[in-house]
Short mmCIF file of C-alpha atoms in Angstrom, two decimals:
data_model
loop_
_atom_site.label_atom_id
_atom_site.label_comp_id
_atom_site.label_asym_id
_atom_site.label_seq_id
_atom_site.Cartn_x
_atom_site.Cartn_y
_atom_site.Cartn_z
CA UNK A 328 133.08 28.33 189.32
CA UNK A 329 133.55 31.68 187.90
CA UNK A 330 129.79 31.40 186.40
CA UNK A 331 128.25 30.87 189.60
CA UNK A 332 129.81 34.31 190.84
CA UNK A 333 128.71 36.20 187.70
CA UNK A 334 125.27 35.31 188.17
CA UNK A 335 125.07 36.49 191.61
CA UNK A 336 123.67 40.01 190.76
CA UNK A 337 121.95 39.06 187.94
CA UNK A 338 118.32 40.98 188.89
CA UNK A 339 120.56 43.81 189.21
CA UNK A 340 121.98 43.58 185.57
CA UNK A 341 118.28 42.67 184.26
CA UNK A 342 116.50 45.65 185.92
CA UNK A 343 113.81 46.28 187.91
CA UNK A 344 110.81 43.82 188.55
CA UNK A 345 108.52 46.41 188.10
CA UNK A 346 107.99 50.15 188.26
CA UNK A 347 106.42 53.09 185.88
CA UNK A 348 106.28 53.91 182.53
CA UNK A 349 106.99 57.55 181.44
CA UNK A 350 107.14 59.69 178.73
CA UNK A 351 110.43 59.48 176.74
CA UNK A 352 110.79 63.33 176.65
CA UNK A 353 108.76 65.04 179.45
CA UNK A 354 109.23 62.06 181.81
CA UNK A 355 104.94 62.27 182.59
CA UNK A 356 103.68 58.84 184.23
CA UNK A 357 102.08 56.97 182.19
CA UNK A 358 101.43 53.68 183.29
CA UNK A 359 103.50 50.87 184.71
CA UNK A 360 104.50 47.37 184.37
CA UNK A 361 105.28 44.39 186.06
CA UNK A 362 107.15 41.33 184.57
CA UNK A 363 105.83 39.52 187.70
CA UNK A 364 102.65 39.92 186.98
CA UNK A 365 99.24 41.87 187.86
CA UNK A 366 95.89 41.01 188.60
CA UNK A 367 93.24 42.24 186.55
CA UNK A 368 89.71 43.82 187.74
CA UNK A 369 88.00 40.17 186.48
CA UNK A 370 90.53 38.51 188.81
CA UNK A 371 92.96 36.56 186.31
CA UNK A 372 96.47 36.96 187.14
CA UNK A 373 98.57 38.76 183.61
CA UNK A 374 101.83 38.08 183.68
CA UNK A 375 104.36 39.99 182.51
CA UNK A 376 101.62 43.34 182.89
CA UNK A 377 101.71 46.48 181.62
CA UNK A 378 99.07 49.12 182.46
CA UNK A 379 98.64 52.54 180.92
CA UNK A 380 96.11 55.25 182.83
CA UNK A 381 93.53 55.86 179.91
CA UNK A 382 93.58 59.16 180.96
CA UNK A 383 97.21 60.00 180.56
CA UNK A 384 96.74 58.92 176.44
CA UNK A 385 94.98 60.50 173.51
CA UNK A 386 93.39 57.60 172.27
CA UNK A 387 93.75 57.31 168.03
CA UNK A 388 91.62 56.14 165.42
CA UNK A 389 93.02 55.30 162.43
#
């Protein structure tokens, strides 16, 4: 079945599991995510996660 083959490399297709999260122009790190899943510092598991380093923002008030 021709559907069976096409789904073969379908993680591939997707993308990545996880990994980082940059900066559309300079390419700086800013975080990353995980459609997995994280655990957070009170213990619960987050799933999908996405972290961003506090200090790699400027945080804005509006």
């Amino acid at each position: 079945d021709d559907d069976n083959n096409n789904n073969n490399n379908e993680e591939e297709e997707i993308g990545d599991l996880d990994g980082k999260i940059n900066c559309p122009n300079c390419k700086f790190k800013l975080g990353n995510y995980s459609w997995a899943g994280m655990q957070c510092s009170c213990g619960t598991w987050v799933t999908p996660s996405f972290a961003i380093h506090k200090e790699k923002v400027d945080e804005v008030y509006s």
